Coordinates of C-alpha atoms in Angstrom, one line a residue:
X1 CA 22.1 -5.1 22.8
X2 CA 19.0 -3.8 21.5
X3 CA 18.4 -3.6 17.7
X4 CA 17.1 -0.5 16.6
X5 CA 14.8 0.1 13.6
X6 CA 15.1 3.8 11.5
X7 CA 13.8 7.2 13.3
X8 CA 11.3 9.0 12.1
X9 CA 7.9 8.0 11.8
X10 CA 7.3 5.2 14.8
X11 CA 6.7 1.9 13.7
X12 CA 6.0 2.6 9.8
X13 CA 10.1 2.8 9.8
X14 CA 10.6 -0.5 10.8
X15 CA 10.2 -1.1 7.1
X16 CA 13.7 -2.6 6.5
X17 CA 13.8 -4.7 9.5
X18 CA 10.5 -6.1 8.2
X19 CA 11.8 -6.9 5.1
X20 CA 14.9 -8.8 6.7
X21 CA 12.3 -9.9 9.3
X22 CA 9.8 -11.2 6.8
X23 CA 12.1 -12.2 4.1
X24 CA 13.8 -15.5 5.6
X25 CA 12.5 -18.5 7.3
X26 CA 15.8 -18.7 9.5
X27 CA 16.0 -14.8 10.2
X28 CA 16.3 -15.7 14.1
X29 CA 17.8 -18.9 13.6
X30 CA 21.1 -17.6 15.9
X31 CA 21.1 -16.3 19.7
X32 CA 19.9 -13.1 20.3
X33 CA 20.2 -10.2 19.7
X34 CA 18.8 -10.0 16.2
X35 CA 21.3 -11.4 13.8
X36 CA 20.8 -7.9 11.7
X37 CA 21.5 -4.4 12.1
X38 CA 19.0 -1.7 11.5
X39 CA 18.9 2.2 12.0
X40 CA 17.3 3.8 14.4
X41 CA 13.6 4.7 15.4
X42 CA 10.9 5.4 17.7
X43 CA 10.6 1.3 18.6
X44 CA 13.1 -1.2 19.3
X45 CA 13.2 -4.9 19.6
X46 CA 12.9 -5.8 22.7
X47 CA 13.0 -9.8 21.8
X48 CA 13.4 -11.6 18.1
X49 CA 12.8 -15.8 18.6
X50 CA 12.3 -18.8 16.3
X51 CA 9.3 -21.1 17.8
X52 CA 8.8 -24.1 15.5
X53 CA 9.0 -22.3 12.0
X54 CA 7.5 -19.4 13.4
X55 CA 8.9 -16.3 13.6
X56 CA 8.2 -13.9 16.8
X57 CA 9.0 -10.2 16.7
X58 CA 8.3 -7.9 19.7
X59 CA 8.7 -4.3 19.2
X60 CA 8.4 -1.6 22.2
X61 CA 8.3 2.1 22.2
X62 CA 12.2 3.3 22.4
X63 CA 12.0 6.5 24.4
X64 CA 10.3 5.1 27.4
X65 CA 12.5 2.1 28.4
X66 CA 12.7 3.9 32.3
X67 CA 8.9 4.3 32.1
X68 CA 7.1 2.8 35.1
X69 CA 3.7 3.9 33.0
X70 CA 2.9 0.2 31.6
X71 CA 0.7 1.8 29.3
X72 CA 3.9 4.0 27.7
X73 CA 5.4 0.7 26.8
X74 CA 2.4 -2.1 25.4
X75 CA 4.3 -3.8 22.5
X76 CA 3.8 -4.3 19.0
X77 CA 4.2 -7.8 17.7
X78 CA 4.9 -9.1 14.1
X79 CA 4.6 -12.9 13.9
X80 CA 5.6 -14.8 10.4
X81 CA 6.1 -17.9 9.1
X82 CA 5.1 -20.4 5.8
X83 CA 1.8 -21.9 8.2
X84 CA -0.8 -19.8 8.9
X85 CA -2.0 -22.6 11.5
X86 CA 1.2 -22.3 13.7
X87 CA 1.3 -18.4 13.7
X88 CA -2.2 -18.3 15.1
X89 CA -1.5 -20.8 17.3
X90 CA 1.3 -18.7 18.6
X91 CA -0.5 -15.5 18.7
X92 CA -3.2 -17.5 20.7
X93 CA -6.7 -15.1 19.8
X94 CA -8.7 -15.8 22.9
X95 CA -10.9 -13.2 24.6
X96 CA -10.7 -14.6 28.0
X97 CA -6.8 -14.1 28.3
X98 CA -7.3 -10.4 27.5
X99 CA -6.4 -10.0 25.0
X100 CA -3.9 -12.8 23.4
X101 CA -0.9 -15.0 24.2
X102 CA 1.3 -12.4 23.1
X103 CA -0.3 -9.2 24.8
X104 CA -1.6 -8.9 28.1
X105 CA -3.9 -6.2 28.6
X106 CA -2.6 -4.3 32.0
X107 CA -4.8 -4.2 34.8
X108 CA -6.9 -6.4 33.5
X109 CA -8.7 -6.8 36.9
X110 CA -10.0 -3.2 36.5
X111 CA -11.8 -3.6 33.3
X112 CA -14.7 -1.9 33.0
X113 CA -15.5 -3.5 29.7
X114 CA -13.6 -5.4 27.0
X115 CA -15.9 -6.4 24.1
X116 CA -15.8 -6.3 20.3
X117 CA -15.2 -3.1 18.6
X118 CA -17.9 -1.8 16.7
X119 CA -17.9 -1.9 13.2
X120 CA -17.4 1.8 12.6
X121 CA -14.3 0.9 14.3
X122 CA -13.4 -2.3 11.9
X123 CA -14.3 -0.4 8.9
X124 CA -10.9 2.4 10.0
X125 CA -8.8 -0.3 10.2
X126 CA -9.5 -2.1 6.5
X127 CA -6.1 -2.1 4.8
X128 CA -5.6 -3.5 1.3
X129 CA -4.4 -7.0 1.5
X130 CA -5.2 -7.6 5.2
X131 CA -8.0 -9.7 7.3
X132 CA -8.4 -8.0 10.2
X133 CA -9.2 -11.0 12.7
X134 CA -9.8 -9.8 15.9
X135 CA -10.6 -6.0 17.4
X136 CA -11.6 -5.4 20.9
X137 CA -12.4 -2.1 22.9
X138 CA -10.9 -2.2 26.4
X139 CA -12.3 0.4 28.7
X140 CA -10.8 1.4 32.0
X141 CA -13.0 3.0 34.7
X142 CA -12.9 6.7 35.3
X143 CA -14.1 8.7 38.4
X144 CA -17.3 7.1 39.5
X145 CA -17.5 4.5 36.9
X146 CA -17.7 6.3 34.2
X147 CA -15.9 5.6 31.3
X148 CA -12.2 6.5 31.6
X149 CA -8.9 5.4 29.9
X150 CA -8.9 3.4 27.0
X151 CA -7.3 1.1 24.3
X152 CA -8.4 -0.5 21.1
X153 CA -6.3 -4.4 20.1
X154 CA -6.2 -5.1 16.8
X155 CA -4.7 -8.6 15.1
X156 CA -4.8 -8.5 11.4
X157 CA -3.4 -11.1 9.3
X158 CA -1.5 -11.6 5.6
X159 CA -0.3 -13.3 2.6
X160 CA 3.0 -12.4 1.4
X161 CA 5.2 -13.7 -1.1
X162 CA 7.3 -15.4 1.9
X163 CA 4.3 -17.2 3.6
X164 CA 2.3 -15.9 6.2
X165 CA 2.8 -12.7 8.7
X166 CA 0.2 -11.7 12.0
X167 CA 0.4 -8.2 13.2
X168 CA -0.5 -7.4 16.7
X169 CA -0.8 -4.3 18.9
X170 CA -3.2 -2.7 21.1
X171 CA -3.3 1.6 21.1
X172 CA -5.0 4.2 21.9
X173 CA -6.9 4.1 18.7
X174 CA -6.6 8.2 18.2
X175 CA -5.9 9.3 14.6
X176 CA -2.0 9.2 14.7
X177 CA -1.8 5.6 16.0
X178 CA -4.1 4.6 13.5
X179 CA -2.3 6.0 10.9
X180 CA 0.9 4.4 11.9
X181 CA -0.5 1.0 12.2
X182 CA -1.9 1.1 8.9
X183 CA 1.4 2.1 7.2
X184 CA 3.5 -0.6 9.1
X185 CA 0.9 -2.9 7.8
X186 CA 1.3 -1.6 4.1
X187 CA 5.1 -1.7 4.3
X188 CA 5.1 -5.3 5.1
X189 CA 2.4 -6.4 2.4
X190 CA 4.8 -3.6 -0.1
X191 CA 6.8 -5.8 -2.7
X192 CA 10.5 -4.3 -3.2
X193 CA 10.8 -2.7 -6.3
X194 CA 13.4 -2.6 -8.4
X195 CA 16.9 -0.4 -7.6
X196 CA 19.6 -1.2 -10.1
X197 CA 21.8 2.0 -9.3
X198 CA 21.7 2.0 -5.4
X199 CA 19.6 -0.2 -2.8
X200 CA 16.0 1.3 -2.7
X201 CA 15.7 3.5 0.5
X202 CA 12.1 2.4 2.3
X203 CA 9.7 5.4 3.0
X204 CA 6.6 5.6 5.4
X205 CA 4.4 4.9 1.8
X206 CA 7.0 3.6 -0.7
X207 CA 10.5 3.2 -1.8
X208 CA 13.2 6.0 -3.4
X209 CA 14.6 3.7 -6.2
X210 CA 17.8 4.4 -8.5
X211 CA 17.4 2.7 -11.8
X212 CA 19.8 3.3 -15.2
X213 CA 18.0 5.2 -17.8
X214 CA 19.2 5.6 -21.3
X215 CA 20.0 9.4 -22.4
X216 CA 18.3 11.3 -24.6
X217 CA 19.1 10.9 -28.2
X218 CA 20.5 14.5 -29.1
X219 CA 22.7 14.1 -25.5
X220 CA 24.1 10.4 -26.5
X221 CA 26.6 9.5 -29.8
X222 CA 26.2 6.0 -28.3
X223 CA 23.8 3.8 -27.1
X224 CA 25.0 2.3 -24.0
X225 CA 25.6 5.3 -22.3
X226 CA 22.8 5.6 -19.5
X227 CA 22.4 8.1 -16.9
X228 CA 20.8 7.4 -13.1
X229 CA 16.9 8.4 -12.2
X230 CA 15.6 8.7 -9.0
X231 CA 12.1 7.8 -8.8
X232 CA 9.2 7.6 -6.1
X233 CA 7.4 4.2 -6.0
X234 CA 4.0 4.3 -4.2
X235 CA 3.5 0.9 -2.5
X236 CA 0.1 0.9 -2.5
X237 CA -0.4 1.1 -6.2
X238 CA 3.0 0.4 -7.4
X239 CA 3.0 3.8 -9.1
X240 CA 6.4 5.8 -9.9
X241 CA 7.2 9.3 -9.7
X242 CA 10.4 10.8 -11.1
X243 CA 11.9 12.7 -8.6
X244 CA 15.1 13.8 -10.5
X245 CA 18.3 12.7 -12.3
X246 CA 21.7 12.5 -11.6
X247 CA 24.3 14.9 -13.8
X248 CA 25.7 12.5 -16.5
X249 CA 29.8 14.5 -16.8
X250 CA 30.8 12.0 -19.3
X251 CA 30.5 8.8 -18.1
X252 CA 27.2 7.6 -15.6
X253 CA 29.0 7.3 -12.6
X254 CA 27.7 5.6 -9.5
X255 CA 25.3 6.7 -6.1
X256 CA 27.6 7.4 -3.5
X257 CA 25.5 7.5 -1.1
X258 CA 21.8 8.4 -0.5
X259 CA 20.2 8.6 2.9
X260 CA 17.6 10.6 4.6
X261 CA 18.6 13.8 7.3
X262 CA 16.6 16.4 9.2
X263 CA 17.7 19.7 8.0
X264 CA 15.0 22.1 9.5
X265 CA 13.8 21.5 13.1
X266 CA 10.8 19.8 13.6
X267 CA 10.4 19.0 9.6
X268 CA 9.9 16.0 7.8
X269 CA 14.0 14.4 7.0
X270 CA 14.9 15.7 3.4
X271 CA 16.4 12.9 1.1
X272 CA 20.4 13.6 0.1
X273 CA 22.2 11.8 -3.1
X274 CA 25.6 12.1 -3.4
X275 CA 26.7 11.1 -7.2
X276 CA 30.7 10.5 -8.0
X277 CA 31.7 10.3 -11.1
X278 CA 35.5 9.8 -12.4
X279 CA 37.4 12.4 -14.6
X280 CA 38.0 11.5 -17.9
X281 CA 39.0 14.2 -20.1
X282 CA 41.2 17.1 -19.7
X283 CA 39.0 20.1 -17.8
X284 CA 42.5 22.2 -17.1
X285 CA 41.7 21.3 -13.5
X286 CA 43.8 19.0 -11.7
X287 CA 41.3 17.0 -10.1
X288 CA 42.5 14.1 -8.1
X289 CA 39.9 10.9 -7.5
X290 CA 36.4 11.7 -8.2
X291 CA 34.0 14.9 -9.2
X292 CA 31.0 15.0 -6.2
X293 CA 27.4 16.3 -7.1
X294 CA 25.4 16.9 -3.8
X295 CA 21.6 16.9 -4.0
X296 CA 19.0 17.5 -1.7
X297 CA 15.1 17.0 -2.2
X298 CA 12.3 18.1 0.4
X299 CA 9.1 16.1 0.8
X300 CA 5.9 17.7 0.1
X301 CA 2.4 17.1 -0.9
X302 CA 3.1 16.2 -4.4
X303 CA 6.0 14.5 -3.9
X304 CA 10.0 15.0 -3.0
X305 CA 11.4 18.3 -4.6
X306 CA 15.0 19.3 -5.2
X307 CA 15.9 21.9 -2.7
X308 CA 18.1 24.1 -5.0
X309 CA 19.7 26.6 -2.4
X310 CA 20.4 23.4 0.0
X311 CA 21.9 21.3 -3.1
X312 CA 24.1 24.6 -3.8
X313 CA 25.1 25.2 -0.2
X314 CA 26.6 21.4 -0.3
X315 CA 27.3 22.1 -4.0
X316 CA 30.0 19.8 -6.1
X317 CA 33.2 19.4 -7.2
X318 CA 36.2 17.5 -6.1
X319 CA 39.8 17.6 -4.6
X320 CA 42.1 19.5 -6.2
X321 CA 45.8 19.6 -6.7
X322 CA 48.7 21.9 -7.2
X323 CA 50.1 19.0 -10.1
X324 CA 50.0 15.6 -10.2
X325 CA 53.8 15.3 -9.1
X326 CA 53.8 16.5 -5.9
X327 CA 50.0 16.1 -5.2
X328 CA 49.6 18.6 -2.9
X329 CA 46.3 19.5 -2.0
X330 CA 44.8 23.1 -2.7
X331 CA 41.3 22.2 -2.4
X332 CA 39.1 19.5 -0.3
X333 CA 35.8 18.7 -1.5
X334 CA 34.1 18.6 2.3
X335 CA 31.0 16.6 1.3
X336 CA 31.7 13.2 -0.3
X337 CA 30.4 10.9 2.8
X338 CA 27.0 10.8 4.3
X339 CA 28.6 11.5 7.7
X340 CA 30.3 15.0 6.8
X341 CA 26.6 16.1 5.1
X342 CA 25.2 15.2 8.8
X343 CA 27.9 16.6 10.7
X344 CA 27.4 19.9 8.7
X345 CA 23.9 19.8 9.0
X346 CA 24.3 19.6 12.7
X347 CA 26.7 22.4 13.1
X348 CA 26.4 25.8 14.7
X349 CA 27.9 27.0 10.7
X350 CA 25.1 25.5 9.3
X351 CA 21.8 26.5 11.8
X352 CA 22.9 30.0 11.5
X353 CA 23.1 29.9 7.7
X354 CA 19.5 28.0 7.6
X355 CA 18.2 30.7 9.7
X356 CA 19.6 34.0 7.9
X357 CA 21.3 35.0 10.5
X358 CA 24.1 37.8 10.1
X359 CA 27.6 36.3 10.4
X360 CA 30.6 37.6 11.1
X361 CA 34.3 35.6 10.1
X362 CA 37.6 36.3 11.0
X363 CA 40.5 35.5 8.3
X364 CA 42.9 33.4 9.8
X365 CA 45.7 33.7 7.2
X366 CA 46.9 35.7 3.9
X367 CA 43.8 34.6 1.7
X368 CA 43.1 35.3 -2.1
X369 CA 39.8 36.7 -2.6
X370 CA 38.4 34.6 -5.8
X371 CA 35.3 35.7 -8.1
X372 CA 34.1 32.5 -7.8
X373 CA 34.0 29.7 -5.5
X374 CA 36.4 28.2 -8.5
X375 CA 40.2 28.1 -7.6
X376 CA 41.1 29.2 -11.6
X377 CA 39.4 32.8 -10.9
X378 CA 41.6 34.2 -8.3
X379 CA 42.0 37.8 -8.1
X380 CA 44.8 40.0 -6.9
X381 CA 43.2 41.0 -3.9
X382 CA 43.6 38.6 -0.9
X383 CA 43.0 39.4 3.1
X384 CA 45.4 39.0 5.8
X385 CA 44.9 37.3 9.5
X386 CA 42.5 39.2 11.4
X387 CA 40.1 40.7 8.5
X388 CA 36.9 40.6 9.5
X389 CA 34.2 39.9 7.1
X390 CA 30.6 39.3 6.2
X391 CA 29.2 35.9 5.3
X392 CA 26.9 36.2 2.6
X393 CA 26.4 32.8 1.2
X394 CA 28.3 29.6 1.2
X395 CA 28.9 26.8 -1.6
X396 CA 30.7 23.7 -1.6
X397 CA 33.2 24.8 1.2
X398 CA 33.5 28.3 -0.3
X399 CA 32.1 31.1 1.3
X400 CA 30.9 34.6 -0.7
X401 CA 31.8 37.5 1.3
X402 CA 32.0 41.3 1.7
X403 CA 35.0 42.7 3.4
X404 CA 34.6 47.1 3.6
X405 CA 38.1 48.5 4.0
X406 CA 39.6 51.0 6.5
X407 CA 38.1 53.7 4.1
X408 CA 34.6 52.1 3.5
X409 CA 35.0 50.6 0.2
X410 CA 33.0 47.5 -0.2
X411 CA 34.6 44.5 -1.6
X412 CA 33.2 41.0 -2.5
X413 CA 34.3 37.6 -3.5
X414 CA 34.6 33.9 -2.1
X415 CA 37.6 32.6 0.0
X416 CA 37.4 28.9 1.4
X417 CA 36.0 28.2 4.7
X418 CA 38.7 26.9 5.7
X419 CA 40.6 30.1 5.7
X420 CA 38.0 31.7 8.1
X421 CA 38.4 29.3 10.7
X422 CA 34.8 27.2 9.2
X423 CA 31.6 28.8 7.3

């Protein structure tokens, strides 16, 4: 069984293996597989061993594992341990095995040259905190001996607070594989900062942290009341940038979750926090458990923004009942899990909503048209099975719509979702 590091960004998102990885002397002490379990990415482990205080990891591309290409699958290898001595004994740096003990160059019979790069080359692979110790062109042949296919090794070497660690991969060298090298290379040097609120949630530069803050003075009577932040530390500089705060409804409440989810196609995963918070005073509303904020923040250039009309379409609230007797349900908050905000997100409902498309419901029952997605402002006008109406916008399981009557009058409110068979 393979163990599979987080999607998104190639080996850069093997940051929280790497810190399990990198973080104890006895991480592969047990049989394989990997005595861990990671999320899912671009690169797999393909082996995790122990070898006399040294740790091996070997890392292959994940969407290629039927390839018969040997050059769609040359691995990556992290190597750690507390001597420096061993692990470069290990990872064996020795230009006539082309290229080390851990990686074999393919075809190596067919080399038309395999020499040190040049130090235009070296000078794109300096990375703060790392010795780059060995770098080697290797140049296939192309029609009539010309230069053809080619690949660039690198092995680069570093301190970190748990000993030593060797990096090791050879690539094409073109701008993207470049890129990612160097950000696997910062996330392993990048020292955990500190998450109080939530476990910090590694990025491709940094970490999301959730840290207690104390309220403002004019929002606090007392002192020890603190409300959650959500910051943006930069690993390369240790620098932190607020990204928002979580609602503070009378008491702090906790992080329910927080995890990152492709809304759009083909764009960057946004980052979701779900906050819960108990009920402690009397809002007329018979809320059972907890009250659910849902928000959603979209990376950009300067930073991760909240993504207001996404954080409204998942919106808040909680499960309602018709009195605490009987506690019959009326109302279902739909989004209190990571799982239901991904299953949403991966719904027809959903794509058509993100796209603007025009949608057409169908009541499936007598349903009261409200004024508000809010169960206390029903109105007297309801809809019976078979109504057909117009999806104008959706909250929190509530959909606004606009239902024209045999004669052509126009009317609008919100029903649930539910009673249109899903919105």
């Amino acid at each position: 069984m393979d163990c599979l590091v987080n999607k998104n960004r190639a080996a850069l998102k093997a940051a929280f293996l790497l810190s399990l990885f990198l973080g104890s002397a006895h991480a592969f002490a047990e049989d394989p597989p990997c005595p861990f379990e990671v999320p899912q990415t671009d690169l797999k482990v393909a082996s995790c061993a122990e070898e006399g205080g040294v740790n091996i990891l070997k890392l292959v591309p994940r969407n290629n594992p039927e390839s018969t290409n040997v050059f769609d699958n040359l691995p990556t290898f992290i190597v750690s341990g507390k001597n420096l001595e061993d692990i470069l004994a290990v990872v064996g740096i020795d230009s006539a095995r082309r290229y080390n003990k851990l990686i074999e160059v393919p075809r190596a019979e067919e080399l038309r040259e395999f020499s040190d790069a040049a130090p235009t080359a070296k000078a794109l692979m300096q990375q703060p905190g790392w010795t780059l110790l060995d770098m080697r062109n290797v140049i296939y042949p192309g029609p009539e001996d010309v230069e053809g296919f080619s690949l660039t090794c690198n092995t680069l070497q570093a301190e970190t607070a748990q000993g030593f660690v060797v990096v090791s991969q050879c690539n094409t060298f073109y701008e993207e594989g470049v890129l990612s090298l160097k950000k696997l290379l910062a996330r392993i040097t990048c020292n955990p900062p500190k998450s109080e609120a939530f476990p910090a949630l590694q990025t491709e530069s940094g970490a999301i942290v959730f840290n207690y803050t104390n309220l403002p003075e004019d929002e606090s009577q007392d002192p020890d009341e603190k409300a959650i932040e959500i910051d943006f530390v930069n690993c390369a500089d240790g620098k932190k940038t607020n990204i928002g705060g979580l609602p503070f409804l009378a008491a702090t409440g906790r992080v329910q979750a927080a995890f990152f989810a492709q809304a759009k196609p083909d764009a960057e995963p946004m980052l979701f926090v779900i906050h819960a918070v108990g009920i402690r005073a009397d809002t007329g509303v018979n809320y059972l458990g907890e009250y659910y904020t849902v928000h959603a923040y979209s990376p950009t250039a300067k930073g991760y923004v909240r993504d207001e009309q996404l954080s409204n379409y998942f919106g808040n609230g909680g499960d309602i009942v018709r009195d605490f007797d009987s506690e019959e349900l009326v109302y279902t908050f739909p989004y209190k899990t990571a799982d239901a905000i991904v299953a949403k997100l991966n719904s027809a409902a959903y794509k058509h909503w993100a796209a603007g498309d025009k949608v057409t419901l169908t009541i499936n029952k007598k349903t009261s048209i409200y004024s508000s997605p809010v169960l206390a402002e029903v109105t007297k006008m309801y809809l019976i099975p078979g109504d057909s109406v117009l999806q104008e916008g959706v909250e929190a399981g509530w959909v606004k719509i606009l239902f024209k009557t045999p004669k052509g009058k126009s009317i609008r409110g919100w029903v649930q979702c539910g009673d249109t068979g899903g919105c």
